[in-house]
PDB file of C-alpha atoms in Angstrom:
ATOM      1  CA  MET X   1      30.342   8.169  37.057  1.00  0.00           C
ATOM      2  CA  ARG X   2      31.629  11.053  39.150  1.00  0.00           C
ATOM      3  CA  ASP X   3      32.461  10.599  42.797  1.00  0.00           C
ATOM      4  CA  ASN X   4      32.690  13.365  45.358  1.00  0.00           C
ATOM      5  CA  VAL X   5      34.267  12.337  48.647  1.00  0.00           C
ATOM      6  CA  ALA X   6      34.220  14.834  51.474  1.00  0.00           C
ATOM      7  CA  LYS X   7      37.731  15.699  52.663  1.00  0.00           C
ATOM      8  CA  LEU X   8      37.102  18.586  55.007  1.00  0.00           C
ATOM      9  CA  ASP X   9      38.058  19.238  58.579  1.00  0.00           C
ATOM     10  CA  ASN X  10      35.259  19.756  61.108  1.00  0.00           C
ATOM     11  CA  GLN X  11      35.100  23.543  60.758  1.00  0.00           C
ATOM     12  CA  GLU X  12      35.050  23.456  56.956  1.00  0.00           C
ATOM     13  CA  TRP X  13      32.450  20.680  57.046  1.00  0.00           C
ATOM     14  CA  ALA X  14      30.116  22.761  59.189  1.00  0.00           C
ATOM     15  CA  ASN X  15      30.192  25.601  56.646  1.00  0.00           C
ATOM     16  CA  ALA X  16      30.160  23.567  53.424  1.00  0.00           C
ATOM     17  CA  SER X  17      27.181  22.335  51.474  1.00  0.00           C
ATOM     18  CA  ARG X  18      27.014  18.581  51.493  1.00  0.00           C
ATOM     19  CA  VAL X  19      25.725  18.455  47.937  1.00  0.00           C
ATOM     20  CA  PRO X  20      28.064  18.994  44.949  1.00  0.00           C
ATOM     21  CA  VAL X  21      25.804  21.570  43.271  1.00  0.00           C
ATOM     22  CA  ALA X  22      28.343  22.478  40.567  1.00  0.00           C
ATOM     23  CA  GLN X  23      28.832  18.805  39.684  1.00  0.00           C
ATOM     24  CA  ILE X  24      25.087  18.246  39.363  1.00  0.00           C
ATOM     25  CA  LEU X  25      24.686  21.331  37.169  1.00  0.00           C
ATOM     26  CA  ASP X  26      27.664  20.293  34.999  1.00  0.00           C
ATOM     27  CA  SER X  27      26.331  16.743  34.615  1.00  0.00           C
ATOM     28  CA  ARG X  28      22.840  17.943  33.716  1.00  0.00           C
ATOM     29  CA  ALA X  29      24.274  20.370  31.138  1.00  0.00           C
ATOM     30  CA  ALA X  30      26.711  17.857  29.636  1.00  0.00           C
ATOM     31  CA  PHE X  31      24.129  15.059  29.366  1.00  0.00           C
ATOM     32  CA  PRO X  32      20.746  16.757  28.839  1.00  0.00           C
ATOM     33  CA  SER X  33      19.053  13.692  27.343  1.00  0.00           C
ATOM     34  CA  GLN X  34      20.470  11.140  29.792  1.00  0.00           C
ATOM     35  CA  GLN X  35      18.830  10.075  33.016  1.00  0.00           C
ATOM     36  CA  LEU X  36      21.065  10.681  36.040  1.00  0.00           C
ATOM     37  CA  SER X  37      20.926   9.064  39.422  1.00  0.00           C
ATOM     38  CA  PHE X  38      22.842   9.573  42.641  1.00  0.00           C
ATOM     39  CA  ASP X  39      24.524   7.186  45.093  1.00  0.00           C
ATOM     40  CA  ILE X  40      24.865   8.880  48.456  1.00  0.00           C
ATOM     41  CA  LEU X  41      26.410   7.624  51.673  1.00  0.00           C
ATOM     42  CA  LEU X  42      24.697   9.203  54.679  1.00  0.00           C
ATOM     43  CA  GLU X  43      26.077   9.089  58.199  1.00  0.00           C
ATOM     44  CA  SER X  44      24.375   9.973  61.458  1.00  0.00           C
ATOM     45  CA  ASP X  45      24.377   8.995  65.115  1.00  0.00           C
ATOM     46  CA  GLU X  46      20.918   7.475  64.743  1.00  0.00           C
ATOM     47  CA  PRO X  47      19.745   5.693  61.570  1.00  0.00           C
ATOM     48  CA  TRP X  48      16.280   7.223  61.975  1.00  0.00           C
ATOM     49  CA  HIS X  49      17.683  10.648  61.121  1.00  0.00           C
ATOM     50  CA  GLY X  50      18.972   9.326  57.797  1.00  0.00           C
ATOM     51  CA  LEU X  51      15.724   7.517  57.101  1.00  0.00           C
ATOM     52  CA  GLU X  52      13.781  10.723  57.768  1.00  0.00           C
ATOM     53  CA  LEU X  53      15.908  12.461  55.127  1.00  0.00           C
ATOM     54  CA  CYS X  54      15.057   9.623  52.694  1.00  0.00           C
ATOM     55  CA  ALA X  55      11.367  10.161  53.473  1.00  0.00           C
ATOM     56  CA  GLN X  56      11.733  13.886  52.758  1.00  0.00           C
ATOM     57  CA  LEU X  57      13.158  13.055  49.321  1.00  0.00           C
ATOM     58  CA  THR X  58      10.159  10.890  48.469  1.00  0.00           C
ATOM     59  CA  ARG X  59       7.773  13.587  49.710  1.00  0.00           C
ATOM     60  CA  LYS X  60       9.500  15.966  47.264  1.00  0.00           C
ATOM     61  CA  GLY X  61       8.595  13.518  44.498  1.00  0.00           C
ATOM     62  CA  LEU X  62      12.050  12.046  43.925  1.00  0.00           C
ATOM     63  CA  LEU X  63      12.223   8.369  42.996  1.00  0.00           C
ATOM     64  CA  VAL X  64      14.220   6.596  45.699  1.00  0.00           C
ATOM     65  CA  ARG X  65      15.476   3.380  44.115  1.00  0.00           C
ATOM     66  CA  ASN X  66      17.301   1.767  47.012  1.00  0.00           C
ATOM     67  CA  ILE X  67      18.045   2.290  50.698  1.00  0.00           C
ATOM     68  CA  VAL X  68      20.668   0.057  52.307  1.00  0.00           C
ATOM     69  CA  TYR X  69      21.359   0.201  56.032  1.00  0.00           C
ATOM     70  CA  ARG X  70      25.029  -0.428  56.752  1.00  0.00           C
ATOM     71  CA  ASN X  71      26.896  -0.098  60.029  1.00  0.00           C
ATOM     72  CA  PRO X  72      25.141   1.817  62.796  1.00  0.00           C
ATOM     73  CA  GLY X  73      24.147   5.173  61.393  1.00  0.00           C
ATOM     74  CA  ARG X  74      25.354   4.564  57.808  1.00  0.00           C
ATOM     75  CA  ILE X  75      22.818   4.479  54.992  1.00  0.00           C
ATOM     76  CA  LEU X  76      23.506   4.074  51.290  1.00  0.00           C
ATOM     77  CA  LEU X  77      20.801   5.915  49.389  1.00  0.00           C
ATOM     78  CA  GLN X  78      20.212   5.672  45.642  1.00  0.00           C
ATOM     79  CA  PHE X  79      17.740   7.946  43.914  1.00  0.00           C
ATOM     80  CA  GLN X  80      16.890   9.084  40.417  1.00  0.00           C
ATOM     81  CA  ASP X  81      17.505  12.696  39.455  1.00  0.00           C
ATOM     82  CA  ASP X  82      14.407  14.731  38.746  1.00  0.00           C
ATOM     83  CA  ARG X  83      15.387  17.850  36.858  1.00  0.00           C
ATOM     84  CA  SER X  84      12.276  19.639  38.096  1.00  0.00           C
ATOM     85  CA  ILE X  85      14.049  20.079  41.442  1.00  0.00           C
ATOM     86  CA  THR X  86      17.040  22.388  41.207  1.00  0.00           C
ATOM     87  CA  ALA X  87      20.468  21.416  42.454  1.00  0.00           C
ATOM     88  CA  GLN X  88      20.197  24.258  44.963  1.00  0.00           C
ATOM     89  CA  GLU X  89      16.919  22.797  46.287  1.00  0.00           C
ATOM     90  CA  LEU X  90      18.647  19.426  46.702  1.00  0.00           C
ATOM     91  CA  ALA X  91      21.430  21.150  48.625  1.00  0.00           C
ATOM     92  CA  ARG X  92      18.908  22.877  50.906  1.00  0.00           C
ATOM     93  CA  LEU X  93      17.126  19.598  51.531  1.00  0.00           C
ATOM     94  CA  PHE X  94      20.292  17.702  52.459  1.00  0.00           C
ATOM     95  CA  ASP X  95      21.697  20.633  54.441  1.00  0.00           C
ATOM     96  CA  SER X  96      18.471  21.017  56.435  1.00  0.00           C
ATOM     97  CA  SER X  97      19.384  18.151  58.748  1.00  0.00           C
ATOM     98  CA  SER X  98      22.234  18.906  61.122  1.00  0.00           C
ATOM     99  CA  GLN X  99      22.115  15.295  62.344  1.00  0.00           C
ATOM    100  CA  VAL X 100      22.912  13.721  58.958  1.00  0.00           C
ATOM    101  CA  CYS X 101      26.032  14.245  56.908  1.00  0.00           C
ATOM    102  CA  VAL X 102      26.729  13.235  53.341  1.00  0.00           C
ATOM    103  CA  SER X 103      30.102  11.518  53.367  1.00  0.00           C
ATOM    104  CA  ARG X 104      30.047  10.459  49.698  1.00  0.00           C
ATOM    105  CA  TRP X 105      28.079  11.606  46.654  1.00  0.00           C
ATOM    106  CA  THR X 106      28.361   9.831  43.308  1.00  0.00           C
ATOM    107  CA  THR X 107      26.568  10.976  40.175  1.00  0.00           C
ATOM    108  CA  VAL X 108      25.724   8.040  37.894  1.00  0.00           C
ATOM    109  CA  LEU X 109      25.044   8.505  34.183  1.00  0.00           C
ATOM    110  CA  GLY X 110      22.245   6.295  32.913  1.00  0.00           C
ATOM    111  CA  GLY X 111      19.931   6.495  35.861  1.00  0.00           C
ATOM    112  CA  THR X 112      20.427   3.021  37.286  1.00  0.00           C
ATOM    113  CA  ALA X 113      22.421   3.444  40.458  1.00  0.00           C
TER     114      ALA X 113
END
């Protein structure tokens, strides 16, 4: 399991991708026959923004395994990696919403997040 916790100030955060593209690429290359999944902690002012991002993932064909609503605006999302979508496409998808930020991204080997 690899965990990526955002430790950026506000200006860096605004310019940084919220998805650890290099980590995803490394994990896919290192474990080509293993199923990967991702645990992601989303934060937003309104939970509906995070839920809309979850809906976008399912519309892309990704298998969302679990969605847990935490404190106001915090959503723990678990989904299975689909290697047909590139890591860069995942980054674009998550970065497309300015109202949702990824505060933690964990890559899980074995596919059961």
